[in-house]
Amino acid sequence: MFRFLTAGESHGRGLVAIIEGVPAGLALDEDSIARDLARRQGGYGRGARMDIEQDRAEIISGVRHGLTMGSPISLLIWNRDWENWKQVMSISPVEQEVEPLTQLRPGHADLAGAIKYGLDDVRPILERASARETASRVAVGAVARKLLAELGIEIHSHTVCIGGRWSKQADSIDWAGVEGSPVRCADSEAERAMLSAIDKAREAGDSVGGVFEAIASGVPIGLGSHVHWDRKLDGRIAQAMMSINAVKGVEIGAGFTVANLPGSQVHDRIEPDAERLWRHVTNRAGGIEGGMSNGEPIVVRATVKPVPTLAKPLPSADLRTGEAVQAHFERSDVCVVPAAGVIGEAALAIVLAEAVLEKFGGDHIAETLRNYRGYLDSIGPKKTA
Ligand code: EPS
């Protein structure tokens, strides 16, 4: 079973992840994890924190001579910014009192977190609620992606909307172009509009959200299950996506647009296929039917709300006194949609890695692949002649 935990505060010493269940014999190195961490840090509209950090996960355990050992893999990402927060985030008590943070930010975890945990300072809440945590999830996702690559599963993402500027729907996406785009958008005209939406928001002291799309190709038929609500692959993907900071909506395939169409225009015709055994003529289901992968690419979209920490703060209230105040602002990102796409890839990779190991098992990657190939050999249409 592939499972993981993360720990760490945004301005604490660093971020930690422990992953269990990765089979032995998988090639893993820090550089391949660093690539995804760098992609997460990028994107037009990111804030000044990204100039300080240069995220790199150190592999602390679970790997020997470049190969996983089947034991827990632990990863450690140091926060460079810690140097500037040693007093505020000191592990041991400090002599000089640190000013409490009490000006609540609408849209953030501040109020609910402080009330729930019985605190009169929102600092301990915002430190863990910050999207900084997603650096650890992206590192875990990079490990999951390595496992999936062994089965020929690839995951990409692109930005489809920022601040109400949508990219054109395309039949195929130039992934190298997406990686070269400052907003990770495949449509250059939409990219220009997105860049100017971010500039306008920055000038106004505001922020903008949008939508990213993550796509997994090469997924075999039969991951997940129809038998229980918590084994359904689409449900698990939606949960993983929704758990990404700022995500407010998730759709799979045609998603919300199916509300406009009759069944005859929604469901995907099935045909046997010489090479892939089975295929669907269209993919409005987004690669999942009945809670199971159906062999088509898995296509997930998620809506990201505008970052709630605003340079021109909203009117708010003070946690201790209830008095009207301006929400807290130190620094923030104007737009995190391009980064959210990279995090969405990690979320999808993690769920698919879990589902792959459930279906094919294996304590060594060779065993996983043997089981996988044996399954593929058995699933073509049965000839009756
Ligand atoms: C983030 C680090 C944070 C923010 C951002 C995500 O850095 P800092 O708070 O030091 O500026 O840039 O956090 C948020 C968007 C948020 O709402 O908390 C990161 O590493 O992604």
Coordinates of N, CA and C in Angstrom, one line a residue, residues 48-281:
A48 N 7.3 36.9 -3.6 CA 8.8 37.1 -3.3 C 9.4 35.9 -2.6
R49 N 8.5 35.1 -1.9 CA 9.0 33.9 -1.2 C 9.8 33.0 -2.2
M50 N 9.3 32.9 -3.4 CA 9.9 32.0 -4.4 C 11.3 32.5 -4.8
D51 N 11.6 33.7 -4.5 CA 13.0 34.2 -4.8 C 13.9 33.7 -3.7
I52 N 13.4 33.4 -2.6 CA 14.2 33.0 -1.4 C 14.5 31.5 -1.5
E53 N 13.4 30.7 -1.8 CA 13.5 29.3 -1.7 C 14.1 28.7 -3.0
Q54 N 14.8 27.6 -2.9 CA 15.2 26.8 -4.1 C 15.0 25.4 -3.7
D55 N 13.7 24.9 -3.7 CA 13.4 23.7 -3.1 C 14.1 22.5 -3.6
R56 N 14.6 21.7 -2.7 CA 15.3 20.5 -3.1 C 15.0 19.5 -2.0
A57 N 14.5 18.3 -2.3 CA 14.2 17.3 -1.3 C 15.5 16.4 -1.2
E58 N 15.9 16.3 0.1 CA 17.0 15.4 0.4 C 16.4 14.0 0.7
I59 N 16.9 13.0 0.1 CA 16.4 11.6 0.4 C 17.2 11.1 1.6
I60 N 16.4 10.9 2.7 CA 17.1 10.6 4.0 C 17.1 9.1 4.2
S61 N 16.1 8.4 3.6 CA 16.1 6.9 3.8 C 15.3 6.2 2.7
G62 N 15.5 4.9 2.6 CA 14.6 4.1 1.7 C 15.3 3.9 0.4
V63 N 16.4 4.5 0.1 CA 17.1 4.3 -1.2 C 18.5 4.0 -1.0
R64 N 19.0 3.0 -1.7 CA 20.5 2.6 -1.7 C 21.0 2.4 -3.1
H65 N 22.1 3.1 -3.3 CA 22.8 3.0 -4.6 C 21.8 3.3 -5.8
G66 N 20.9 4.3 -5.5 CA 20.0 4.7 -6.6 C 18.7 3.9 -6.7
L67 N 18.5 2.9 -5.9 CA 17.3 2.1 -6.0 C 16.6 2.0 -4.7
T68 N 15.3 2.0 -4.8 CA 14.5 1.9 -3.5 C 14.7 0.5 -2.9
M69 N 14.5 0.5 -1.6 CA 14.8 -0.8 -0.9 C 13.5 -1.4 -0.4
G70 N 12.3 -0.8 -0.6 CA 11.1 -1.3 0.0 C 10.8 -0.8 1.3
S71 N 11.8 -0.1 1.9 CA 11.6 0.5 3.3 C 11.0 1.9 3.1
P72 N 10.5 2.5 4.2 CA 10.0 3.9 4.1 C 11.0 4.9 3.5
I73 N 10.5 5.7 2.6 CA 11.3 6.7 2.0 C 11.1 8.0 2.7
S74 N 12.1 8.6 3.3 CA 11.8 9.9 3.9 C 12.5 11.0 3.1
L75 N 11.8 12.1 3.0 CA 12.3 13.3 2.2 C 12.3 14.5 3.1
L76 N 13.3 15.4 2.9 CA 13.4 16.6 3.7 C 13.8 17.8 2.9
I77 N 12.9 18.8 3.0 CA 13.1 20.0 2.2 C 13.4 21.1 3.2
W78 N 14.5 21.7 3.2 CA 14.8 22.8 4.1 C 14.1 24.1 3.7
N79 N 13.6 24.9 4.6 CA 13.0 26.2 4.3 C 14.2 27.2 4.4
R80 N 14.6 27.8 3.3 CA 15.7 28.8 3.4 C 15.2 30.0 4.2
D81 N 13.9 30.3 4.1 CA 13.4 31.5 4.8 C 13.4 31.4 6.3
W82 N 13.7 30.2 6.8 CA 13.8 29.9 8.2 C 14.7 30.9 8.9
E83 N 15.8 31.2 8.2 CA 16.8 32.1 8.7 C 16.2 33.4 9.2
N84 N 15.1 33.9 8.5 CA 14.4 35.1 8.8 C 13.3 35.0 9.8
W85 N 13.1 33.8 10.3 CA 11.9 33.5 11.1 C 12.3 32.8 12.4
K86 N 13.6 32.8 12.7 CA 14.1 32.0 13.8 C 13.4 32.3 15.2
Q87 N 13.1 33.6 15.4 CA 12.5 34.0 16.6 C 11.0 33.6 16.6
V88 N 10.3 34.1 15.5 CA 8.9 33.9 15.4 C 8.6 32.4 15.4
M89 N 9.4 31.6 14.8 CA 9.1 30.1 14.7 C 10.0 29.3 15.6
S90 N 10.6 29.9 16.6 CA 11.5 29.1 17.4 C 10.8 27.9 18.1
I91 N 11.5 26.8 18.1 CA 11.0 25.6 18.7 C 10.9 25.8 20.2
S92 N 12.0 26.3 20.8 CA 12.0 26.5 22.2 C 11.5 27.9 22.6
P93 N 11.0 28.1 23.8 CA 10.5 29.4 24.2 C 11.5 30.5 24.0
V94 N 10.9 31.7 23.7 CA 11.8 32.9 23.4 C 11.7 33.9 24.5
E95 N 12.7 34.6 24.8 CA 12.7 35.6 25.9 C 11.8 36.8 25.6
Q96 N 12.0 37.3 24.3 CA 11.2 38.5 24.0 C 9.9 38.1 23.3
E97 N 8.8 38.6 23.8 CA 7.5 38.1 23.3 C 7.3 38.4 21.8
V98 N 6.9 37.5 21.0 CA 6.6 37.7 19.6 C 5.2 38.2 19.4
E99 N 5.1 39.3 18.7 CA 3.8 40.0 18.5 C 2.8 38.9 17.9
P100 N 1.6 38.7 18.5 CA 0.7 37.8 18.0 C 0.0 38.3 16.7
L101 N -0.4 37.4 15.9 CA -1.1 37.8 14.7 C -2.6 37.6 14.8
T102 N -3.3 38.7 14.8 CA -4.8 38.6 15.1 C -5.7 39.2 14.1
Q103 N -5.1 39.8 13.0 CA -6.0 40.4 12.0 C -6.4 39.3 11.0
L104 N -7.6 38.8 11.1 CA -8.0 37.7 10.3 C -8.1 37.9 8.8
R105 N -7.7 37.0 8.0 CA -7.7 37.1 6.5 C -9.0 36.4 6.0
P106 N -9.9 37.1 5.4 CA -11.1 36.4 4.9 C -10.6 35.4 3.8
G107 N -11.1 34.2 3.8 CA -10.8 33.2 2.7 C -9.6 32.3 3.2
H108 N -9.0 32.6 4.3 CA -7.9 31.7 4.8 C -8.4 30.9 6.0
A109 N -7.5 30.0 6.5 CA -7.9 29.1 7.6 C -7.9 29.9 9.0
D110 N -7.5 31.1 9.0 CA -7.3 31.9 10.2 C -8.4 31.7 11.3
L111 N -9.6 32.2 10.9 CA -10.6 32.2 12.0 C -11.0 30.8 12.4
A112 N -11.4 29.9 11.5 CA -11.9 28.6 11.9 C -10.8 27.8 12.6
G113 N -9.5 28.0 12.2 CA -8.4 27.3 12.8 C -8.2 27.8 14.2
A114 N -8.2 29.1 14.4 CA -7.9 29.7 15.7 C -9.0 29.3 16.7
I115 N -10.3 29.3 16.3 CA -11.4 28.9 17.1 C -11.3 27.4 17.5
K116 N -11.1 26.6 16.4 CA -11.1 25.2 16.6 C -10.0 24.7 17.6
Y117 N -8.8 25.3 17.4 CA -7.6 24.9 18.2 C -7.4 25.7 19.5
G118 N -8.4 26.6 19.8 CA -8.4 27.3 21.0 C -7.2 28.3 21.1
L119 N -6.9 29.0 20.0 CA -5.7 29.9 20.0 C -6.1 31.4 19.9
D120 N -5.3 32.3 20.5 CA -5.7 33.7 20.3 C -4.6 34.4 19.4
D121 N -3.9 33.6 18.6 CA -2.9 34.0 17.7 C -3.1 33.1 16.5
V122 N -3.2 33.7 15.3 CA -3.4 32.8 14.1 C -2.1 32.2 13.5
R123 N -1.0 32.6 14.0 CA 0.3 32.2 13.5 C 0.4 30.6 13.4
P124 N 0.1 29.9 14.5 CA 0.2 28.4 14.4 C -0.7 27.8 13.3
I125 N -1.8 28.5 13.0 CA -2.7 28.0 12.0 C -2.2 28.3 10.6
L126 N -1.9 29.5 10.3 CA -1.5 29.9 9.0 C -0.2 29.2 8.5
E127 N 0.7 28.8 9.5 CA 1.9 28.2 9.2 C 1.7 26.8 8.5
R128 N 0.7 26.1 9.0 CA 0.5 24.8 8.4 C -0.6 24.9 7.3
A129 N -1.4 25.9 7.3 CA -2.5 26.0 6.3 C -1.9 26.5 5.0
S130 N -0.7 27.1 5.1 CA -0.1 27.7 3.9 C 0.2 26.7 2.8
A131 N 0.1 27.1 1.6 CA 0.3 26.2 0.5 C 1.8 25.8 0.4
R132 N 2.6 26.3 1.2 CA 4.0 25.8 1.3 C 4.0 24.3 1.5
E133 N 3.0 23.8 2.2 CA 3.0 22.3 2.4 C 3.0 21.5 1.1
T134 N 2.5 22.1 0.1 CA 2.3 21.4 -1.2 C 3.7 21.0 -1.8
A135 N 4.8 21.7 -1.3 CA 6.1 21.3 -1.8 C 6.4 19.8 -1.4
S136 N 6.0 19.5 -0.1 CA 6.2 18.1 0.3 C 5.3 17.1 -0.6
R137 N 4.1 17.6 -0.9 CA 3.2 16.7 -1.7 C 3.7 16.5 -3.1
V138 N 4.3 17.6 -3.6 CA 4.9 17.5 -5.0 C 6.1 16.5 -4.9
A139 N 6.9 16.5 -3.9 CA 8.0 15.6 -3.7 C 7.5 14.2 -3.7
V140 N 6.4 13.9 -2.9 CA 5.8 12.6 -2.9 C 5.3 12.2 -4.3
G141 N 4.7 13.2 -4.9 CA 4.1 12.9 -6.3 C 5.2 12.5 -7.2
A142 N 6.4 13.1 -7.1 CA 7.5 12.8 -8.0 C 7.9 11.3 -7.8
V143 N 7.8 10.8 -6.6 CA 8.2 9.4 -6.4 C 7.1 8.5 -7.0
A144 N 5.8 8.9 -6.8 CA 4.7 8.2 -7.4 C 4.8 8.2 -8.9
R145 N 5.2 9.3 -9.5 CA 5.3 9.4 -10.9 C 6.4 8.4 -11.5
K146 N 7.5 8.2 -10.7 CA 8.5 7.3 -11.1 C 8.0 5.9 -11.2
L147 N 7.1 5.5 -10.2 CA 6.5 4.2 -10.2 C 5.6 4.1 -11.4
L148 N 4.8 5.1 -11.6 CA 3.8 5.0 -12.7 C 4.5 4.9 -14.1
A149 N 5.7 5.6 -14.2 CA 6.4 5.6 -15.5 C 6.8 4.2 -15.9
E150 N 7.0 3.3 -14.9 CA 7.4 1.9 -15.1 C 6.3 1.2 -15.9
L151 N 5.0 1.7 -15.7 CA 3.9 1.1 -16.4 C 3.5 1.9 -17.6
G152 N 4.3 2.9 -17.9 CA 4.0 3.7 -19.1 C 2.9 4.7 -18.8
I153 N 2.7 5.0 -17.6 CA 1.7 6.1 -17.3 C 2.4 7.4 -17.1
E154 N 1.9 8.4 -17.9 CA 2.5 9.8 -17.8 C 1.4 10.8 -17.4
I155 N 1.9 11.8 -16.7 CA 0.9 12.8 -16.2 C 1.4 14.2 -16.6
H156 N 0.5 15.0 -17.1 CA 0.9 16.4 -17.5 C -0.3 17.3 -17.0
S157 N 0.0 18.6 -17.0 CA -1.1 19.6 -16.6 C -0.9 20.8 -17.4
H158 N -2.0 21.6 -17.6 CA -1.9 22.9 -18.2 C -2.9 23.8 -17.6
T159 N -2.7 25.1 -17.8 CA -3.6 26.1 -17.3 C -4.7 26.3 -18.4
V160 N -5.9 26.2 -18.0 CA -7.0 26.5 -19.0 C -7.7 27.9 -18.7
C161 N -7.5 28.4 -17.5 CA -8.2 29.7 -17.3 C -7.4 30.4 -16.2
I162 N -7.2 31.7 -16.3 CA -6.8 32.6 -15.2 C -7.6 33.9 -15.3
G163 N -8.2 34.2 -14.2 CA -8.9 35.5 -14.1 C -10.0 35.6 -15.2
G164 N -10.6 34.5 -15.5 CA -11.7 34.6 -16.5 C -11.2 34.6 -18.0
R165 N -9.9 34.5 -18.2 CA -9.4 34.3 -19.6 C -9.1 32.9 -19.8
W166 N -9.9 32.3 -20.8 CA -9.9 30.9 -21.0 C -9.1 30.5 -22.3
S167 N -8.4 29.4 -22.2 CA -7.6 28.9 -23.4 C -8.6 28.2 -24.3
K168 N -8.3 28.2 -25.6 CA -9.2 27.5 -26.6 C -9.0 26.0 -26.3
Q169 N -10.1 25.2 -26.5 CA -10.1 23.8 -26.4 C -9.2 23.2 -27.6
A170 N -8.3 22.3 -27.3 CA -7.4 21.8 -28.4 C -7.5 20.3 -28.4
D171 N -7.3 19.7 -29.6 CA -7.4 18.2 -29.7 C -6.1 17.6 -29.1
S172 N -5.0 18.3 -29.4 CA -3.8 17.7 -28.7 C -3.0 18.9 -28.1
I173 N -2.2 18.6 -27.1 CA -1.5 19.7 -26.4 C 0.0 19.5 -26.6
D174 N 0.7 20.6 -26.8 CA 2.1 20.6 -27.0 C 2.7 20.8 -25.6
W175 N 3.1 19.6 -24.9 CA 3.5 19.7 -23.5 C 4.8 20.5 -23.4
A176 N 5.7 20.4 -24.4 CA 6.9 21.2 -24.3 C 6.6 22.7 -24.3
G177 N 5.6 23.1 -25.1 CA 5.1 24.5 -25.1 C 4.6 24.9 -23.8
V178 N 3.8 24.0 -23.1 CA 3.2 24.3 -21.8 C 4.4 24.6 -20.8
E179 N 5.4 23.7 -20.8 CA 6.5 23.8 -19.9 C 7.2 25.2 -20.1
G180 N 7.2 25.7 -21.3 CA 7.9 26.9 -21.7 C 7.1 28.1 -21.4
S181 N 5.8 28.0 -21.1 CA 4.9 29.1 -21.0 C 5.0 29.6 -19.5
P182 N 5.0 30.9 -19.3 CA 5.1 31.5 -18.0 C 3.8 31.2 -17.2
V183 N 2.7 30.9 -17.9 CA 1.5 30.6 -17.1 C 1.1 29.1 -17.3
R184 N 2.0 28.3 -18.0 CA 1.8 26.9 -18.3 C 0.5 26.8 -19.1
C185 N 0.3 27.6 -20.1 CA -0.8 27.6 -21.0 C -0.4 27.2 -22.4
A186 N -1.2 26.3 -23.1 CA -0.8 25.8 -24.4 C -1.3 26.8 -25.5
D187 N -2.1 27.8 -25.2 CA -2.7 28.7 -26.2 C -2.1 30.0 -26.0
S188 N -1.2 30.5 -27.0 CA -0.4 31.7 -26.8 C -1.3 32.9 -26.7
E189 N -2.4 32.9 -27.4 CA -3.3 34.1 -27.3 C -3.9 34.2 -25.9
A190 N -4.4 33.1 -25.4 CA -4.9 33.1 -24.0 C -3.8 33.4 -23.0
E191 N -2.6 33.0 -23.3 CA -1.5 33.2 -22.4 C -1.3 34.7 -22.2
R192 N -1.3 35.5 -23.4 CA -1.2 36.9 -23.3 C -2.2 37.6 -22.4
A193 N -3.5 37.1 -22.6 CA -4.6 37.7 -21.8 C -4.4 37.3 -20.3
M194 N -4.0 36.1 -20.1 CA -3.7 35.7 -18.7 C -2.7 36.5 -18.0
L195 N -1.6 36.8 -18.7 CA -0.5 37.6 -18.2 C -1.0 39.0 -17.8
S196 N -1.8 39.5 -18.7 CA -2.3 40.9 -18.4 C -3.3 40.9 -17.3
A197 N -4.1 39.8 -17.2 CA -5.0 39.7 -16.0 C -4.2 39.7 -14.7
I198 N -3.0 39.0 -14.7 CA -2.2 38.9 -13.5 C -1.6 40.3 -13.2
D199 N -1.1 41.0 -14.3 CA -0.5 42.3 -14.1 C -1.6 43.3 -13.5
K200 N -2.8 43.2 -14.1 CA -3.8 44.1 -13.6 C -4.2 43.9 -12.1
A201 N -4.2 42.6 -11.8 CA -4.5 42.2 -10.4 C -3.4 42.8 -9.4
R202 N -2.2 42.6 -9.9 CA -1.0 43.0 -9.1 C -1.1 44.6 -8.8
E203 N -1.4 45.3 -9.9 CA -1.5 46.8 -9.8 C -2.6 47.2 -8.9
A204 N -3.7 46.4 -8.8 CA -4.8 46.7 -8.0 C -4.6 46.2 -6.5
G205 N -3.5 45.5 -6.3 CA -3.3 44.9 -4.9 C -4.3 43.7 -4.7
D206 N -4.7 43.1 -5.8 CA -5.6 42.0 -5.8 C -5.0 40.7 -6.2
S207 N -5.8 39.7 -6.3 CA -5.3 38.4 -6.8 C -6.2 37.7 -7.8
V208 N -5.8 36.7 -8.5 CA -6.7 36.1 -9.5 C -6.5 34.5 -9.4
G209 N -7.6 33.9 -9.6 CA -7.6 32.4 -9.6 C -7.8 31.9 -11.0
G210 N -8.2 30.6 -11.2 CA -8.4 30.1 -12.5 C -8.7 28.6 -12.4
V211 N -8.3 27.9 -13.5 CA -8.6 26.5 -13.7 C -7.4 25.8 -14.3
F212 N -7.0 24.7 -13.7 CA -6.0 23.8 -14.4 C -6.6 22.5 -14.8
E213 N -5.9 21.9 -15.7 CA -6.4 20.5 -16.2 C -5.2 19.6 -16.0
A214 N -5.4 18.4 -15.4 CA -4.3 17.4 -15.3 C -4.8 16.2 -16.1
I215 N -3.9 15.6 -16.8 CA -4.2 14.5 -17.7 C -3.2 13.3 -17.4
A216 N -3.8 12.1 -17.2 CA -2.9 11.0 -17.0 C -3.2 10.1 -18.2
S217 N -2.1 9.7 -19.0 CA -2.3 8.8 -20.1 C -1.6 7.5 -19.9
G218 N -2.0 6.5 -20.6 CA -1.4 5.2 -20.4 C -1.9 4.4 -19.2
V219 N -3.1 4.9 -18.7 CA -3.7 4.2 -17.5 C -4.4 3.0 -17.9
P220 N -4.1 1.8 -17.3 CA -4.8 0.6 -17.8 C -6.3 0.6 -17.3
I221 N -7.1 -0.2 -18.0 CA -8.5 -0.4 -17.5 C -8.5 -1.1 -16.2
G222 N -9.3 -0.7 -15.2 CA -9.6 -1.4 -14.0 C -8.9 -0.9 -12.8
L223 N -8.4 0.3 -12.7 CA -7.9 0.8 -11.4 C -9.1 1.4 -10.7
G224 N -9.1 1.3 -9.3 CA -10.3 1.7 -8.5 C -11.3 0.6 -8.5
S225 N -12.5 0.8 -8.0 CA -13.5 -0.2 -8.0 C -14.9 0.4 -7.9
H226 N -15.9 -0.3 -8.4 CA -17.3 0.1 -8.3 C -17.9 -0.3 -7.0
V227 N -17.2 -1.1 -6.2 CA -18.0 -1.8 -5.1 C -18.2 -1.0 -3.8
H228 N -17.4 0.0 -3.6 CA -17.6 0.8 -2.4 C -17.3 2.3 -2.7
W229 N -17.9 3.2 -2.0 CA -17.8 4.6 -2.2 C -16.3 5.0 -2.1
D230 N -15.6 4.5 -1.1 CA -14.3 5.0 -0.9 C -13.2 4.2 -1.8
R231 N -13.7 3.3 -2.6 CA -12.7 2.7 -3.6 C -12.9 3.3 -5.0
K232 N -13.9 4.1 -5.2 CA -14.1 4.7 -6.5 C -13.0 5.6 -6.9
L233 N -12.4 5.4 -8.0 CA -11.2 6.2 -8.4 C -11.5 7.6 -8.6
D234 N -12.7 8.0 -9.2 CA -13.0 9.4 -9.4 C -13.2 10.1 -8.1
G235 N -13.8 9.4 -7.1 CA -14.0 10.0 -5.8 C -12.7 10.2 -5.1
R236 N -11.8 9.3 -5.3 CA -10.4 9.5 -4.6 C -9.6 10.6 -5.3
I237 N -9.8 10.7 -6.6 CA -9.1 11.8 -7.3 C -9.7 13.1 -6.9
A238 N -11.0 13.2 -6.8 CA -11.7 14.5 -6.4 C -11.2 14.9 -5.0
Q239 N -11.1 13.9 -4.1 CA -10.7 14.3 -2.7 C -9.2 14.8 -2.8
A240 N -8.4 14.1 -3.5 CA -7.0 14.5 -3.5 C -6.8 15.9 -4.2
M241 N -7.6 16.2 -5.2 CA -7.6 17.5 -5.8 C -8.1 18.6 -4.9
M242 N -9.3 18.3 -4.3 CA -9.9 19.2 -3.4 C -9.1 19.6 -2.2
S243 N -8.1 18.7 -1.8 CA -7.3 18.9 -0.7 C -6.1 19.9 -1.0
I244 N -6.0 20.2 -2.3 CA -4.9 21.2 -2.6 C -5.4 22.6 -2.2
N245 N -4.6 23.3 -1.5 CA -5.0 24.7 -1.0 C -5.6 25.5 -2.1
A246 N -6.7 26.1 -1.8 CA -7.4 27.1 -2.8 C -8.3 26.4 -3.8
V247 N -8.2 25.0 -3.9 CA -9.1 24.4 -4.9 C -10.6 24.4 -4.4
K248 N -11.5 24.9 -5.2 CA -12.9 25.0 -4.8 C -13.8 24.1 -5.6
G249 N -13.3 23.6 -6.7 CA -14.2 22.8 -7.5 C -13.4 21.8 -8.3
V250 N -14.0 20.6 -8.6 CA -13.2 19.6 -9.3 C -14.2 18.9 -10.3
E251 N -13.8 18.7 -11.6 CA -14.6 17.9 -12.5 C -13.8 16.9 -13.3
I252 N -14.4 15.8 -13.6 CA -13.7 14.8 -14.4 C -14.4 14.7 -15.7
G253 N -13.6 14.7 -16.8 CA -14.1 14.6 -18.2 C -15.0 15.8 -18.4
A254 N -16.2 15.6 -19.0 CA -17.1 16.7 -19.4 C -17.7 17.3 -18.1
G255 N -17.6 16.7 -17.0 CA -17.9 17.4 -15.7 C -19.2 18.1 -15.7
F256 N -19.2 19.3 -15.3 CA -20.4 20.1 -15.1 C -21.2 20.3 -16.5
T257 N -20.5 20.2 -17.6 CA -21.2 20.5 -18.9 C -22.2 19.3 -19.2
V258 N -22.1 18.2 -18.6 CA -23.0 17.1 -18.9 C -24.5 17.5 -18.6
A259 N -24.6 18.5 -17.7 CA -25.9 19.0 -17.3 C -26.7 19.5 -18.5
N260 N -26.0 19.9 -19.6 CA -26.6 20.5 -20.7 C -27.0 19.5 -21.8
L261 N -26.5 18.3 -21.7 CA -26.6 17.4 -22.8 C -27.4 16.1 -22.5
P262 N -28.1 15.6 -23.6 CA -28.8 14.3 -23.4 C -27.8 13.1 -23.3
G263 N -28.2 12.0 -22.8 CA -27.3 10.8 -22.6 C -26.6 10.4 -23.9
S264 N -27.4 10.5 -25.0 CA -26.8 10.1 -26.3 C -25.6 10.9 -26.7
Q265 N -25.5 12.1 -26.1 CA -24.3 13.0 -26.5 C -23.3 13.0 -25.4
V266 N -23.5 12.2 -24.3 CA -22.6 12.2 -23.2 C -21.7 10.9 -23.2
H267 N -22.3 9.8 -23.4 CA -21.6 8.5 -23.2 C -20.8 8.1 -24.4
D268 N -19.6 7.5 -24.1 CA -18.6 7.2 -25.1 C -18.8 5.8 -25.6
R269 N -18.9 5.7 -27.0 CA -19.1 4.4 -27.6 C -17.8 3.5 -27.4
I270 N -18.1 2.2 -27.2 CA -16.9 1.3 -26.9 C -16.7 0.5 -28.2
E271 N -15.4 0.2 -28.5 CA -15.0 -0.6 -29.6 C -13.8 -1.4 -29.2
P272 N -13.7 -2.7 -29.7 CA -12.4 -3.4 -29.5 C -11.3 -2.7 -30.4
D273 N -10.1 -2.9 -29.9 CA -9.0 -2.2 -30.6 C -7.8 -3.1 -30.7
A274 N -7.3 -3.3 -31.9 CA -6.2 -4.3 -32.1 C -5.0 -4.0 -31.1
E275 N -4.7 -2.8 -31.0 CA -3.5 -2.5 -30.2 C -3.8 -2.3 -28.7
R276 N -4.8 -1.5 -28.4 CA -5.1 -1.2 -27.0 C -6.2 -2.2 -26.4
L277 N -6.6 -3.2 -27.1 CA -7.6 -4.1 -26.7 C -9.0 -3.6 -26.7
W278 N -9.2 -2.5 -25.9 CA -10.5 -1.8 -25.9 C -10.3 -0.3 -26.1
R279 N -11.2 0.3 -26.8 CA -11.1 1.8 -26.8 C -12.5 2.4 -26.8
H280 N -12.6 3.7 -26.4 CA -13.8 4.5 -26.4 C -13.6 5.5 -27.6
V281 N -14.6 5.7 -28.3 CA -14.5 6.6 -29.5 C -14.3 8.0 -29.1

